mmCIF file with all atom_site columns, C-alpha atoms in Angstrom:
data_model
loop_
_atom_site.group_PDB
_atom_site.id
_atom_site.type_symbol
_atom_site.label_atom_id
_atom_site.label_alt_id
_atom_site.label_comp_id
_atom_site.label_asym_id
_atom_site.label_entity_id
_atom_site.label_seq_id
_atom_site.pdbx_PDB_ins_code
_atom_site.Cartn_x
_atom_site.Cartn_y
_atom_site.Cartn_z
_atom_site.occupancy
_atom_site.B_iso_or_equiv
_atom_site.pdbx_formal_charge
_atom_site.auth_seq_id
_atom_site.auth_comp_id
_atom_site.auth_asym_id
_atom_site.auth_atom_id
_atom_site.pdbx_PDB_model_num
ATOM 1   C CA . MET A 1 1   ? -2.950  -50.951 12.518  1.00 50.00 ? 1   MET A CA 1
ATOM 2   C CA . LYS A 1 2   ? -5.576  -48.574 13.812  1.00 53.00 ? 2   LYS A CA 1
ATOM 3   C CA . ARG A 1 3   ? -2.918  -46.486 15.560  1.00 58.00 ? 3   ARG A CA 1
ATOM 4   C CA . LYS A 1 4   ? -0.774  -46.148 12.401  1.00 60.00 ? 4   LYS A CA 1
ATOM 5   C CA . THR A 1 5   ? -3.774  -44.942 10.422  1.00 65.00 ? 5   THR A CA 1
ATOM 6   C CA . SER A 1 6   ? -4.550  -42.194 12.944  1.00 73.00 ? 6   SER A CA 1
ATOM 7   C CA . HIS A 1 7   ? -0.952  -40.944 12.743  1.00 71.00 ? 7   HIS A CA 1
ATOM 8   C CA . TRP A 1 8   ? -1.219  -40.688 8.961   1.00 76.00 ? 8   TRP A CA 1
ATOM 9   C CA . VAL A 1 9   ? -4.516  -38.841 9.246   1.00 74.00 ? 9   VAL A CA 1
ATOM 10  C CA . LEU A 1 10  ? -3.020  -36.367 11.719  1.00 72.00 ? 10  LEU A CA 1
ATOM 11  C CA . LEU A 1 11  ? 0.025   -35.860 9.520   1.00 71.00 ? 11  LEU A CA 1
ATOM 12  C CA . ALA A 1 12  ? -2.149  -35.264 6.435   1.00 72.00 ? 12  ALA A CA 1
ATOM 13  C CA . LEU A 1 13  ? -4.308  -32.807 8.373   1.00 69.00 ? 13  LEU A CA 1
ATOM 14  C CA . ALA A 1 14  ? -1.261  -30.895 9.631   1.00 72.00 ? 14  ALA A CA 1
ATOM 15  C CA . LEU A 1 15  ? 0.257   -30.684 6.133   1.00 70.00 ? 15  LEU A CA 1
ATOM 16  C CA . SER A 1 16  ? -2.988  -29.499 4.597   1.00 74.00 ? 16  SER A CA 1
ATOM 17  C CA . THR A 1 17  ? -3.306  -26.804 7.268   1.00 74.00 ? 17  THR A CA 1
ATOM 18  C CA . VAL A 1 18  ? 0.228   -25.560 6.603   1.00 68.00 ? 18  VAL A CA 1
ATOM 19  C CA . LEU A 1 19  ? -0.427  -25.553 2.858   1.00 66.00 ? 19  LEU A CA 1
ATOM 20  C CA . LEU A 1 20  ? -3.680  -23.635 3.307   1.00 66.00 ? 20  LEU A CA 1
ATOM 21  C CA . LEU A 1 21  ? -1.982  -20.990 5.463   1.00 67.00 ? 21  LEU A CA 1
ATOM 22  C CA . ALA A 1 22  ? 0.821   -20.601 2.937   1.00 68.00 ? 22  ALA A CA 1
ATOM 23  C CA . VAL A 1 23  ? -1.622  -20.100 0.062   1.00 65.00 ? 23  VAL A CA 1
ATOM 24  C CA . CYS A 1 24  ? -3.678  -17.543 2.010   1.00 63.00 ? 24  CYS A CA 1
ATOM 25  C CA . GLY A 1 25  ? -0.549  -15.579 2.929   1.00 60.00 ? 25  GLY A CA 1
ATOM 26  C CA . ALA A 1 26  ? 0.696   -15.548 -0.654  1.00 52.00 ? 26  ALA A CA 1
ATOM 27  C CA . SER A 1 27  ? -2.619  -14.396 -2.072  1.00 50.00 ? 27  SER A CA 1
ATOM 28  C CA . GLY A 1 28  ? -2.854  -11.603 0.510   1.00 50.00 ? 28  GLY A CA 1
ATOM 29  C CA . SER A 1 29  ? 0.580   -10.202 -0.348  1.00 47.00 ? 29  SER A CA 1
ATOM 30  C CA . ALA A 1 30  ? -0.109  -10.562 -4.060  1.00 46.00 ? 30  ALA A CA 1
ATOM 31  C CA . ALA A 1 31  ? -3.321  -8.589  -3.696  1.00 47.00 ? 31  ALA A CA 1
ATOM 32  C CA . GLU A 1 32  ? -1.474  -5.779  -1.906  1.00 49.00 ? 32  GLU A CA 1
ATOM 33  C CA . GLY A 1 33  ? 1.200   -5.644  -4.574  1.00 48.00 ? 33  GLY A CA 1
ATOM 34  C CA . SER A 1 34  ? -1.316  -5.614  -7.409  1.00 54.00 ? 34  SER A CA 1
ATOM 35  C CA . GLN A 1 35  ? -3.348  -2.605  -6.280  1.00 77.00 ? 35  GLN A CA 1
ATOM 36  C CA . GLN A 1 36  ? -4.380  -0.412  -9.163  1.00 91.00 ? 36  GLN A CA 1
ATOM 37  C CA . LYS A 1 37  ? -2.341  2.742   -9.585  1.00 93.00 ? 37  LYS A CA 1
ATOM 38  C CA . GLU A 1 38  ? -4.093  6.082   -9.980  1.00 94.00 ? 38  GLU A CA 1
ATOM 39  C CA . THR A 1 39  ? -2.802  9.596   -10.684 1.00 95.00 ? 39  THR A CA 1
ATOM 40  C CA . ILE A 1 40  ? -3.736  12.956  -9.237  1.00 96.00 ? 40  ILE A CA 1
ATOM 41  C CA . THR A 1 41  ? -2.446  16.470  -9.877  1.00 96.00 ? 41  THR A CA 1
ATOM 42  C CA . GLY A 1 42  ? -2.124  19.334  -7.448  1.00 97.00 ? 42  GLY A CA 1
ATOM 43  C CA . THR A 1 43  ? 0.209   21.515  -5.409  1.00 97.00 ? 43  THR A CA 1
ATOM 44  C CA . ILE A 1 44  ? 2.345   20.305  -2.513  1.00 97.00 ? 44  ILE A CA 1
ATOM 45  C CA . ASN A 1 45  ? 0.942   22.085  0.545   1.00 97.00 ? 45  ASN A CA 1
ATOM 46  C CA . ARG A 1 46  ? 3.098   20.358  3.170   1.00 96.00 ? 46  ARG A CA 1
ATOM 47  C CA . LEU A 1 47  ? 6.111   18.131  2.708   1.00 95.00 ? 47  LEU A CA 1
ATOM 48  C CA . ASP A 1 48  ? 7.220   16.050  5.676   1.00 92.00 ? 48  ASP A CA 1
ATOM 49  C CA . THR A 1 49  ? 9.636   13.129  6.046   1.00 88.00 ? 49  THR A CA 1
ATOM 50  C CA . ASP A 1 50  ? 6.850   10.498  6.072   1.00 89.00 ? 50  ASP A CA 1
ATOM 51  C CA . TYR A 1 51  ? 3.985   12.110  4.181   1.00 93.00 ? 51  TYR A CA 1
ATOM 52  C CA . LEU A 1 52  ? 2.814   15.055  2.129   1.00 94.00 ? 52  LEU A CA 1
ATOM 53  C CA . VAL A 1 53  ? -0.350  17.084  1.953   1.00 96.00 ? 53  VAL A CA 1
ATOM 54  C CA . LEU A 1 54  ? -1.531  17.817  -1.566  1.00 97.00 ? 54  LEU A CA 1
ATOM 55  C CA . ILE A 1 55  ? -4.052  20.471  -2.594  1.00 97.00 ? 55  ILE A CA 1
ATOM 56  C CA . THR A 1 56  ? -5.770  18.999  -5.623  1.00 95.00 ? 56  THR A CA 1
ATOM 57  C CA . ASP A 1 57  ? -6.908  20.984  -8.628  1.00 91.00 ? 57  ASP A CA 1
ATOM 58  C CA . ASP A 1 58  ? -10.418 20.790  -7.090  1.00 92.00 ? 58  ASP A CA 1
ATOM 59  C CA . GLY A 1 59  ? -9.211  22.488  -3.877  1.00 94.00 ? 59  GLY A CA 1
ATOM 60  C CA . GLU A 1 60  ? -9.361  19.285  -1.787  1.00 94.00 ? 60  GLU A CA 1
ATOM 61  C CA . TYR A 1 61  ? -6.617  18.433  0.713   1.00 95.00 ? 61  TYR A CA 1
ATOM 62  C CA . GLN A 1 62  ? -5.196  14.898  0.429   1.00 95.00 ? 62  GLN A CA 1
ATOM 63  C CA . VAL A 1 63  ? -2.776  13.376  2.938   1.00 95.00 ? 63  VAL A CA 1
ATOM 64  C CA . MET A 1 64  ? -0.551  10.772  1.286   1.00 95.00 ? 64  MET A CA 1
ATOM 65  C CA . ASP A 1 65  ? 2.204   8.498   2.593   1.00 95.00 ? 65  ASP A CA 1
ATOM 66  C CA . PHE A 1 66  ? 5.439   7.707   0.776   1.00 93.00 ? 66  PHE A CA 1
ATOM 67  C CA . GLY A 1 67  ? 6.134   4.229   -0.578  1.00 87.00 ? 67  GLY A CA 1
ATOM 68  C CA . GLU A 1 68  ? 9.266   2.265   0.277   1.00 86.00 ? 68  GLU A CA 1
ATOM 69  C CA . ASN A 1 69  ? 12.515  3.936   -0.802  1.00 85.00 ? 69  ASN A CA 1
ATOM 70  C CA . PHE A 1 70  ? 10.572  6.920   -2.171  1.00 87.00 ? 70  PHE A CA 1
ATOM 71  C CA . SER A 1 71  ? 12.604  10.120  -2.380  1.00 89.00 ? 71  SER A CA 1
ATOM 72  C CA . VAL A 1 72  ? 11.188  13.641  -2.404  1.00 91.00 ? 72  VAL A CA 1
ATOM 73  C CA . GLU A 1 73  ? 14.536  15.076  -3.414  1.00 92.00 ? 73  GLU A CA 1
ATOM 74  C CA . GLY A 1 74  ? 14.075  17.999  -5.787  1.00 93.00 ? 74  GLY A CA 1
ATOM 75  C CA . PHE A 1 75  ? 10.523  18.762  -4.624  1.00 95.00 ? 75  PHE A CA 1
ATOM 76  C CA . SER A 1 76  ? 9.370   21.413  -2.179  1.00 95.00 ? 76  SER A CA 1
ATOM 77  C CA . GLU A 1 77  ? 6.202   22.974  -0.826  1.00 97.00 ? 77  GLU A CA 1
ATOM 78  C CA . GLY A 1 78  ? 4.403   24.966  -3.514  1.00 97.00 ? 78  GLY A CA 1
ATOM 79  C CA . ASP A 1 79  ? 5.489   22.714  -6.400  1.00 97.00 ? 79  ASP A CA 1
ATOM 80  C CA . ASP A 1 80  ? 2.815   21.607  -8.875  1.00 97.00 ? 80  ASP A CA 1
ATOM 81  C CA . VAL A 1 81  ? 3.072   17.833  -9.253  1.00 97.00 ? 81  VAL A CA 1
ATOM 82  C CA . VAL A 1 82  ? 1.504   14.744  -10.768 1.00 97.00 ? 82  VAL A CA 1
ATOM 83  C CA . ILE A 1 83  ? 1.402   11.916  -8.238  1.00 96.00 ? 83  ILE A CA 1
ATOM 84  C CA . THR A 1 84  ? 0.946   8.216   -8.947  1.00 95.00 ? 84  THR A CA 1
ATOM 85  C CA . TYR A 1 85  ? -0.455  6.361   -5.935  1.00 95.00 ? 85  TYR A CA 1
ATOM 86  C CA . THR A 1 86  ? -2.147  3.204   -4.719  1.00 94.00 ? 86  THR A CA 1
ATOM 87  C CA . GLY A 1 87  ? -4.965  3.070   -2.210  1.00 93.00 ? 87  GLY A CA 1
ATOM 88  C CA . THR A 1 88  ? -7.996  5.245   -1.630  1.00 91.00 ? 88  THR A CA 1
ATOM 89  C CA . LEU A 1 89  ? -8.090  9.022   -1.357  1.00 91.00 ? 89  LEU A CA 1
ATOM 90  C CA . GLU A 1 90  ? -9.555  10.544  1.807   1.00 85.00 ? 90  GLU A CA 1
ATOM 91  C CA . ASN A 1 91  ? -8.812  7.395   3.832   1.00 82.00 ? 91  ASN A CA 1
ATOM 92  C CA . GLU A 1 92  ? -7.454  8.693   7.154   1.00 80.00 ? 92  GLU A CA 1
ATOM 93  C CA . GLU A 1 93  ? -6.862  5.257   8.660   1.00 87.00 ? 93  GLU A CA 1
ATOM 94  C CA . LYS A 1 94  ? -4.799  4.015   5.711   1.00 91.00 ? 94  LYS A CA 1
ATOM 95  C CA . PRO A 1 95  ? -3.757  6.943   3.490   1.00 93.00 ? 95  PRO A CA 1
ATOM 96  C CA . PRO A 1 96  ? -2.886  6.358   -0.162  1.00 95.00 ? 96  PRO A CA 1
ATOM 97  C CA . VAL A 1 97  ? 0.759   5.524   -0.855  1.00 95.00 ? 97  VAL A CA 1
ATOM 98  C CA . ILE A 1 98  ? 2.775   7.538   -3.362  1.00 95.00 ? 98  ILE A CA 1
ATOM 99  C CA . THR A 1 99  ? 4.682   5.364   -5.818  1.00 94.00 ? 99  THR A CA 1
ATOM 100 C CA . ALA A 1 100 ? 5.898   8.126   -8.168  1.00 94.00 ? 100 ALA A CA 1
ATOM 101 C CA . MET A 1 101 ? 5.882   11.899  -8.398  1.00 95.00 ? 101 MET A CA 1
ATOM 102 C CA . GLU A 1 102 ? 6.876   14.261  -11.185 1.00 95.00 ? 102 GLU A CA 1
ATOM 103 C CA . ALA A 1 103 ? 6.638   17.960  -11.866 1.00 95.00 ? 103 ALA A CA 1
ATOM 104 C CA . ALA A 1 104 ? 3.375   19.005  -13.516 1.00 94.00 ? 104 ALA A CA 1
ATOM 105 C CA . GLN A 1 105 ? 3.654   20.604  -16.933 1.00 87.00 ? 105 GLN A CA 1
#
């Protein structure tokens, strides 16, 4: 009887560990997907395949990455734009990610 009980305890412990890991993974991905979106206006200084450099209206340079499936078609260096992004400006280790871009009016 003692041996059967220990198997049940081990099984319950293993299941609770798996459940805990699943919950932590889901909350981490949900937090990434729910980052607050911000906007910034400026002029495209450099346009590359993976990133762009924006000169803001304040004269600051901001390096920004493109989000998944983001297309820069129709934009070129020198264009005035309004960019919607997630993340933190001036973060060199993890640049902000562009989620939308439109011509400034």
